Structure formats: structure tokens, C-alpha cells
XYZ file of C-alpha atoms in Angstrom:
479
model
C 28.787 131.622 123.892
C 30.714 131.631 120.600
C 32.087 128.245 119.660
C 34.726 128.101 116.968
C 34.076 125.558 114.280
C 36.500 122.676 114.602
C 38.861 121.929 111.732
C 38.011 119.028 109.485
C 39.474 115.594 110.225
C 41.736 115.972 107.210
C 43.101 119.294 108.492
C 43.590 117.938 112.026
C 45.563 114.972 110.728
C 47.800 117.147 108.605
C 48.500 119.522 111.503
C 49.341 116.628 113.814
C 51.789 115.266 111.254
C 53.527 118.628 110.984
C 53.482 119.249 114.718
C 55.324 115.996 115.335
C 58.187 117.575 113.389
C 58.185 120.900 115.216
C 59.920 119.841 118.468
C 62.899 118.716 116.394
C 63.030 121.553 113.893
C 61.902 124.719 115.705
C 60.003 126.709 113.074
C 58.895 129.731 115.171
C 56.865 131.592 112.552
C 54.984 128.547 111.311
C 54.296 127.475 114.877
C 52.958 130.939 115.813
C 50.643 131.006 112.804
C 49.338 127.544 113.621
C 48.552 128.599 117.169
C 46.629 131.611 115.873
C 44.795 129.517 113.269
C 43.592 127.002 115.846
C 42.800 129.586 118.530
C 39.490 131.202 119.384
C 39.343 134.486 117.462
C 37.133 136.443 115.087
C 39.190 137.763 112.177
C 37.858 141.147 111.075
C 40.968 141.902 109.059
C 42.319 140.902 105.674
C 42.757 138.540 103.843
C 39.154 138.221 102.784
C 38.955 134.457 103.273
C 39.340 134.997 107.079
C 41.118 131.673 107.387
C 38.044 129.663 106.467
C 38.317 126.572 104.211
C 36.246 128.043 101.382
C 38.172 126.059 98.744
C 39.312 122.595 99.757
C 42.634 122.799 97.955
C 43.593 125.943 99.891
C 42.068 125.107 103.269
C 45.336 124.621 105.134
C 47.013 127.567 103.423
C 44.097 129.911 104.194
C 44.287 128.879 107.851
C 47.771 130.382 108.291
C 47.347 133.278 105.854
C 47.355 136.345 108.116
C 48.224 140.012 107.948
C 50.084 142.208 110.434
C 47.932 141.710 113.513
C 48.161 140.392 117.065
C 50.922 137.803 117.338
C 51.958 137.633 113.679
C 54.817 140.146 113.586
C 55.687 142.677 110.896
C 58.259 141.787 108.244
C 59.498 145.301 107.528
C 59.669 146.261 111.197
C 61.629 143.106 111.918
C 59.645 141.968 114.939
C 57.591 139.093 116.335
C 57.837 135.489 115.170
C 58.982 136.630 111.724
C 62.095 138.049 113.317
C 62.583 134.863 115.338
C 62.445 132.893 112.086
C 64.943 135.224 110.394
C 67.380 134.882 113.291
C 67.100 131.089 113.098
C 67.754 131.222 109.346
C 70.771 133.523 109.775
C 72.277 131.044 112.213
C 71.647 128.109 109.895
C 73.061 129.816 106.791
C 76.151 131.106 108.605
C 75.256 134.797 108.214
C 75.317 137.819 110.473
C 71.674 138.481 109.605
C 68.861 137.298 107.358
C 65.921 139.103 105.765
C 62.898 137.234 104.421
C 61.599 138.059 100.933
C 58.269 137.177 99.345
C 59.152 138.575 95.920
C 61.761 135.975 95.047
C 65.422 136.604 94.398
C 64.483 139.472 92.090
C 63.419 141.477 95.143
C 66.684 140.504 96.787
C 68.876 141.540 93.838
C 67.200 144.940 93.674
C 67.590 145.377 97.438
C 71.274 144.449 97.689
C 72.250 146.635 94.731
C 70.343 149.571 96.213
C 72.136 148.999 99.526
C 75.659 148.304 98.283
C 75.825 150.455 95.142
C 73.014 152.986 95.369
C 71.639 155.435 92.823
C 74.108 156.417 90.134
C 76.872 154.084 91.277
C 78.872 151.491 89.353
C 79.086 147.716 89.753
C 81.339 144.999 88.335
C 79.253 142.086 87.114
C 79.746 138.489 86.210
C 78.344 138.503 82.645
C 76.298 135.455 83.677
C 74.143 137.621 85.931
C 70.350 137.359 85.847
C 68.215 139.917 84.011
C 66.967 141.253 87.368
C 70.413 142.883 87.701
C 69.693 144.735 84.464
C 66.372 145.876 85.901
C 68.152 147.191 88.991
C 70.607 149.138 86.826
C 67.692 150.712 84.945
C 65.817 151.670 88.106
C 68.846 152.935 90.031
C 70.849 154.347 87.098
C 73.757 152.023 87.904
C 76.644 151.709 85.434
C 77.605 148.058 84.791
C 81.074 146.786 83.954
C 81.637 143.133 83.104
C 83.969 140.193 83.415
C 83.447 136.938 81.529
C 84.603 133.363 81.946
C 86.090 131.080 79.258
C 83.784 128.499 77.712
C 83.793 124.876 78.924
C 83.497 122.428 76.021
C 81.585 120.553 74.737
C 78.884 122.080 76.949
C 79.302 125.591 75.590
C 78.846 127.113 79.058
C 81.015 129.522 81.023
C 83.612 128.142 83.386
C 85.884 129.775 85.958
C 85.955 133.525 86.522
C 89.477 134.830 87.049
C 89.977 137.221 89.987
C 92.818 138.776 87.953
C 90.296 139.873 85.306
C 88.173 141.451 88.013
C 91.207 143.221 89.432
C 91.961 144.788 86.047
C 88.463 146.201 85.924
C 88.672 147.522 89.484
C 91.893 149.331 88.594
C 90.484 150.694 85.327
C 87.204 151.824 86.929
C 87.797 153.049 90.490
C 84.171 154.241 90.667
C 83.051 150.607 91.030
C 81.484 150.159 94.466
C 80.743 146.430 94.469
C 81.333 143.157 92.629
C 78.365 140.882 91.911
C 78.928 137.192 91.080
C 76.493 134.402 90.216
C 77.275 131.225 92.158
C 76.148 128.587 91.477
C 75.209 129.265 87.866
C 72.162 127.697 86.249
C 74.413 124.825 85.116
C 75.781 124.250 88.619
C 79.181 125.932 88.270
C 80.414 127.553 91.506
C 82.705 130.569 91.716
C 85.860 130.837 93.824
C 84.208 133.006 96.473
C 87.161 133.158 98.951
C 89.484 134.500 96.240
C 87.004 137.226 95.325
C 86.500 138.021 99.028
C 90.240 138.701 99.332
C 90.208 140.805 96.165
C 87.258 142.927 97.278
C 88.747 143.509 100.714
C 92.042 144.590 99.174
C 90.247 147.195 97.045
C 87.630 148.073 99.698
C 84.692 146.959 97.554
C 81.638 144.981 98.651
C 81.166 141.437 97.353
C 77.607 140.495 96.430
C 76.562 137.002 95.329
C 73.461 135.898 93.477
C 73.221 132.451 95.050
C 69.603 131.959 94.022
C 70.206 128.302 93.174
C 72.306 127.496 96.244
C 69.889 127.543 99.194
C 70.457 123.815 99.733
C 74.228 124.110 100.131
C 74.342 123.865 103.960
C 72.260 120.688 103.762
C 74.927 119.052 101.581
C 77.861 120.325 103.617
C 78.772 123.405 101.564
C 79.004 126.974 102.916
C 76.856 129.859 101.750
C 78.714 132.789 100.142
C 78.262 134.931 103.269
C 79.720 132.133 105.402
C 82.747 132.315 103.060
C 83.092 136.068 103.593
C 80.812 137.750 101.033
C 79.024 140.867 102.253
C 75.588 140.041 100.831
C 74.004 137.027 99.166
C 70.557 136.321 97.776
C 69.129 132.796 98.058
C 65.928 131.582 96.405
C 64.637 129.217 99.062
C 61.865 128.048 96.728
C 64.250 126.959 93.960
C 65.943 124.067 95.738
C 64.284 123.721 99.181
C 60.686 122.643 99.979
C 59.229 126.152 100.003
C 56.381 127.966 98.266
C 57.202 129.885 95.093
C 58.680 133.380 95.615
C 60.198 132.501 98.994
C 63.737 133.915 99.206
C 66.167 135.516 101.659
C 68.976 138.058 101.735
C 71.937 137.045 103.887
C 74.225 139.768 105.183
C 77.667 139.965 106.685
C 78.573 142.065 109.739
C 79.659 145.195 107.837
C 76.325 145.769 106.041
C 73.993 148.641 106.974
C 71.128 146.405 108.049
C 68.643 149.218 108.550
C 69.165 150.400 104.977
C 68.904 146.823 103.728
C 65.587 146.277 105.519
C 64.252 149.539 104.102
C 65.301 148.541 100.597
C 63.598 145.155 100.848
C 60.429 147.115 101.669
C 61.071 149.525 98.777
C 61.110 146.688 96.248
C 58.623 144.377 97.971
C 54.903 144.323 98.470
C 53.464 146.061 101.542
C 51.369 142.910 102.059
C 53.963 140.116 102.244
C 52.543 136.612 102.147
C 52.548 134.871 105.512
C 52.243 131.390 103.973
C 55.349 132.108 101.891
C 57.264 133.360 104.934
C 56.110 130.370 106.982
C 57.272 128.021 104.231
C 60.728 129.658 104.309
C 60.764 128.986 108.045
C 59.640 125.381 107.605
C 62.077 124.707 104.764
C 65.005 125.942 106.854
C 63.810 123.971 109.857
C 63.360 120.804 107.832
C 66.770 120.931 106.146
C 68.408 121.769 109.469
C 66.782 118.673 110.941
C 65.604 115.459 109.249
C 65.884 116.904 105.735
C 69.654 117.055 105.958
C 69.954 113.317 105.374
C 67.475 113.526 102.494
C 69.602 116.161 100.748
C 72.752 114.129 101.255
C 70.969 111.258 99.517
C 69.880 113.592 96.707
C 73.505 114.638 96.191
C 74.591 111.007 96.104
C 71.859 110.211 93.604
C 72.930 113.107 91.395
C 76.516 111.833 91.433
C 75.291 108.374 90.467
C 73.229 109.844 87.622
C 76.267 111.678 86.276
C 78.196 108.404 86.192
C 75.213 106.618 84.640
C 74.995 109.175 81.831
C 78.698 108.768 81.089
C 78.674 104.948 81.191
C 75.270 103.973 79.823
C 74.259 106.701 77.358
C 75.717 108.511 74.393
C 75.387 111.826 76.197
C 77.872 113.627 78.453
C 77.407 114.862 82.013
C 79.127 117.836 83.606
C 81.381 116.422 86.341
C 84.148 117.531 88.655
C 86.624 116.612 85.907
C 85.155 119.402 83.782
C 84.931 121.904 86.614
C 86.361 121.540 90.123
C 83.401 122.841 92.169
C 79.846 121.966 91.154
C 76.455 122.085 92.778
C 76.172 118.457 93.947
C 72.413 118.385 93.301
C 72.359 119.662 89.722
C 72.582 117.358 86.703
C 73.723 118.960 83.442
C 73.495 116.550 80.493
C 75.145 117.536 77.213
C 73.928 116.271 73.830
C 76.870 117.601 71.777
C 78.210 114.864 69.492
C 74.745 113.404 68.888
C 72.002 114.211 66.375
C 69.733 115.797 68.989
C 69.785 119.210 70.638
C 69.233 119.905 74.286
C 65.797 121.358 73.494
C 64.847 118.222 71.564
C 66.044 115.935 74.359
C 63.997 117.868 76.913
C 60.912 117.654 74.691
C 61.341 113.877 74.232
C 61.828 113.300 77.948
C 58.557 115.124 78.573
C 56.444 113.709 75.741
C 57.624 110.099 76.065
C 58.432 109.707 79.774
C 56.649 112.543 81.544
C 59.965 113.919 82.804
C 60.081 117.717 83.031
C 63.579 119.196 83.077
C 64.420 122.518 84.710
C 65.732 124.045 81.476
C 67.333 123.289 78.139
C 69.513 125.036 75.589
C 70.908 124.002 72.222
C 73.453 121.623 73.812
C 72.255 120.793 77.330
C 69.411 119.853 79.601
C 69.509 120.678 83.306
C 67.731 118.784 86.094
C 67.516 119.781 89.771
C 67.489 117.062 92.425
C 66.116 117.699 95.928
C 64.791 115.860 98.963
C 61.429 115.466 97.204
C 62.563 113.258 94.301
C 61.276 109.722 94.669
C 63.115 106.649 93.511
C 60.431 106.200 90.864
C 60.994 109.697 89.494
C 64.764 109.166 89.326
C 64.216 105.832 87.572
C 62.030 107.519 84.937
C 64.738 110.082 84.237
C 67.453 107.430 84.029
C 65.326 105.191 81.815
C 64.375 108.058 79.537
C 67.987 109.156 79.026
C 69.077 105.579 78.268
C 66.274 104.749 75.852
C 66.451 108.049 73.965
C 70.228 107.698 73.696
C 69.860 104.303 72.021
C 67.958 105.927 69.145
C 70.504 108.666 68.594
C 73.412 108.707 66.181
C 76.866 110.019 66.846
C 77.911 113.152 65.013
C 80.993 115.279 65.005
C 81.367 117.502 68.018
C 80.327 121.062 67.212
C 82.958 123.710 66.793
C 83.900 125.343 70.087
C 81.212 127.776 71.153
C 82.215 131.322 70.404
C 81.926 133.693 73.361
C 79.321 136.382 72.881
C 81.097 139.346 71.270
C 81.890 142.346 73.463
C 79.380 145.159 73.146
C 79.999 148.890 73.060
C 77.927 150.894 75.544
C 76.591 154.050 73.913
C 73.810 154.900 76.393
C 73.195 154.292 80.072
C 70.965 151.348 80.938
C 68.413 153.752 82.422
C 68.316 156.096 79.417
C 67.943 153.195 76.986
C 65.214 151.546 79.078
C 63.075 154.665 79.359
C 63.684 155.938 75.831
C 61.137 155.632 73.053
C 61.423 152.059 71.791
C 60.249 149.783 69.025
C 60.547 146.156 67.888
C 62.598 145.227 64.836
C 63.421 141.976 63.096
C 66.746 140.503 64.183
C 68.280 141.050 60.733
C 67.363 144.745 60.827
C 68.910 145.472 64.235
C 72.514 146.042 63.148
C 73.819 149.416 64.276
C 70.836 150.118 66.552
C 70.886 150.458 70.335
C 69.414 147.680 72.447
C 66.558 148.893 74.698
C 65.584 145.703 76.541
C 67.797 142.803 77.642
C 68.100 140.204 74.885
C 67.479 137.188 77.025
C 66.976 133.515 76.194
C 64.907 132.180 79.079
C 65.712 130.142 80.997
C 68.257 130.866 82.397
C 67.498 134.541 81.912
C 71.060 135.716 81.321
C 71.091 138.787 79.029
C 73.157 138.468 75.871
C 72.821 142.195 75.196
C 72.032 144.929 77.689
C 70.034 148.124 77.195
C 72.332 150.856 75.931
C 74.647 148.480 74.031
C 75.134 148.806 70.281
C 74.029 145.789 68.228
C 76.608 144.547 65.722
C 76.560 142.067 62.861
C 78.554 139.624 65.007
C 75.833 139.735 67.696
C 73.112 139.097 65.135
C 74.930 136.167 63.535
C 75.567 134.437 66.849
C 71.969 134.932 68.008
C 70.710 133.572 64.677
C 72.989 130.537 65.000
C 72.169 129.585 68.572
C 68.953 131.289 69.691
C 66.956 132.188 66.596
C 63.973 130.053 67.634
C 63.788 132.036 70.873
C 64.892 135.489 69.673
C 63.584 136.673 66.308
C 62.977 140.324 67.248
C 64.825 142.870 69.383
C 63.508 145.946 71.182
C 65.631 148.931 70.211
C 65.866 152.633 70.941
C 64.098 154.796 68.390
C 65.901 158.109 67.905
């Protein structure tokens, strides 16, 4: 008689620890995969590791790494324990429905634009949108229109978007089918979603939100965009919740064509979605719905304390509610303006001297994300590093207010520019040419110039001033 090899003692212990959590958190997909992994079966299907612990570091991941087979469910058919996990997530995030993604928020952005705007349509964009929106416009031949926010000083970042500006664009361009906002931004700034919901309903447009950095909001007592009335929102579960990389979801409101949305997630996703990634989405939701909620509340409190510490004990500045009324409570934006160090330099010193890795940096700021996983020791290292580095800095005059990026004239569609014959030119030689690829400092991946836009001297001068170390060449259309 066949006898299945028993898991190692290490694996058994880990599973027992997780299973103690399950009765309180209800993670249906993870639980189903665990039952299959510990059952008596011969796996003559992919993946090739067959669930065996061939590499110690991946032993527990391999065990729950399945394909579409008996008891696992099918993501794009919306059935089995995957569907149970999606329903649980929709309930938690305050949405009419939820669709799991294993291609990150990029897959989600492509899917929602295909669903809400479609091929050849037009969309009104927050200029702070991620470069994946540009990719969607190229693939779907979507025409973008833009609104921009005023700059918040001394941080040099965008602040509040005015619904009145959006309304002007909707009136001027009645072909617009949807409005896409980014909330929260990479710096933690949140948009006034209810006001834009009212605007979009008045003009019968769909409201889409790139909320990639806001998956933790319910855990800290804040609503998701769909809970506030948006039609569709994309959340990167892996960015701020304890989830494997590439785990994300699309949340939908009641008026969305859910069949079309599911089909579009399949169109832009792999036909072999990762079960460990999907299970980690399920576990992350379950954890933050249960015992993790308190941990995230503590993380938000710690972030607030760090903001005050930066203001009181260092020569740097922190973005607070005084600068902007609604902020991500778990994101710390520290500004170096008025000192003799840039944000990039501060990030490099934190890493080289204190082993502290920030999420991102620009010429004036560093950004840190706090979650349930940050230990007291890690927070102490960050606090200590900021204090000690600040002591060595000298005050300087505040920089001149950051100039907004100059408006750009569109002379070609995004699609035509993307698929045209292209070449690379030095920044200084780009004046008068047509941009062919998004000009994007990364992170945060927000395009300064879009494909199809004409490059002017003003664009070149501002890029040279603020991003020359990152952008020395531009891909342009060759006639």
C-alpha cells in the first residue's frame, strides 16, 4: 500500500502555527490548499516540483503550489476555494465584488481600463498616474486627458486635485468615458474620492482609482475607494499587507460588468496564476481582518510618532496633516529641503550607515512604509539614523518653489508613438522631437512625458535640474 511521506518536523510545526490562526481568520483558499498538500495523492500534473521539498527554502511554498485540478478552483472561471476567498475579500474591503490578480496592480490597471474605457476610448487622468496607465493607453489606443494638482512646499509634491478642474475637462471632452485617480499617492496623499464620485455620477462617467498603496486602509479604519462609491479600484495587496510579491486585487462596485472584468483580468494575466500568491492574498486579508488589525493600528500610531519625532528632534521636515488634510497613516515622508543633503543622499546614508532601506527617494524626500511587520528594533534604527544624520547636516536656504512640469502638446496618439520606429537621443538633443516611451523617474514610476507628446526646451531644462542623474537619454519617434 502506498504510504505518503510525512512532512518534516519543521514543516509540521509551521503548519500547526498557521492552523491555530485559521479558526479566527477564515482563509478558505489557503486552508483548501493545505488540506490538499497534506492529503494522500499522487500529483501527475504541473508544477514540476510536485509539492516535494526539493529545496529547503521553498519547501512550504512548493507544498501549496498547485494548478487547476481537483479541489483547487479556477481563477478565471471564478469557482472553488478561490471564489470563496474573493467573496471574503470583497466583504472585507467593502466592495460588491473582488477579483484576485497575480500580475500585480499593473494587471489590474490594464483590466479596469479595458473594462471601463475600452479600445479607442478616452480617459481623464490624474497626472500622477503610474506608467502602467500609459501602457494601457498604448495597447488599447486610449486617448488620455489630464488634470494636475498644485505643488505642496517644501516637499515639491502634488497636493489636492480639484474636482472643478476635472469638470472643465469633462465638459471640454465629452468623449471621456472614465476618470482615473491615484489615491493614495506614493507620498501618502489621498484624494477626495466622495467629491469625485458625485462629479462622475453627475456626468455619467465611471470613477476608477489606482489604490495600489492603500490595501491596508480598512485595517486602520479608512474606507477603500469602492466603499466610498468608486466603480473600480486596484489594490496591491503585496505593497502594504503581508502578501507575496505580485499579489493584488480589483474591487468593483455594483454597476460594473463583472463578466467583462473577469475576462479582461484573464486577457492581461498569465494562464497559470500562482496559487501561493493567491493563497497569500487570502491569508493577508484574513490576518488583517483578525489579529492583524491591532498590529496595523499600532503601525499607524508609530508612524504618527515618527512624524512628530522628525519635526522635534531632527533638522528635517515630515509631511503631516497640517500640510495635507488626508494622509496615509502608515506612510512617512521625510523632506530634506533646507539642509545640505538631498533625499537620495539621505536614503543612501540611512542604508550604508544604519542598514535602513527606504521605499523610495527623490531630490527632496525619502519615503518609508510602516506595516504590521516592523519591529521596535527596526523603528529604532530608522529614528536613530534620522537623528544622527541630521546632526551632521547644515541648514541652507529653502529651495525655490518647485515648478510644475510644463504642459505638453500631444502630436501623436500614445499607440502610434509607442509602435513607431524609435531611437535614443541625448537629453539635450531631444528638443522638438516626439516622445516615444514614458519619461519616468522610478520610483515612483510617474511619467513626466508621455508617448506622443512634443518635447520642449522647458521640459529638458526641468529634467536636467531635477532628474538628470536618472534621465540622461530619451526614446523618441524617428520620422
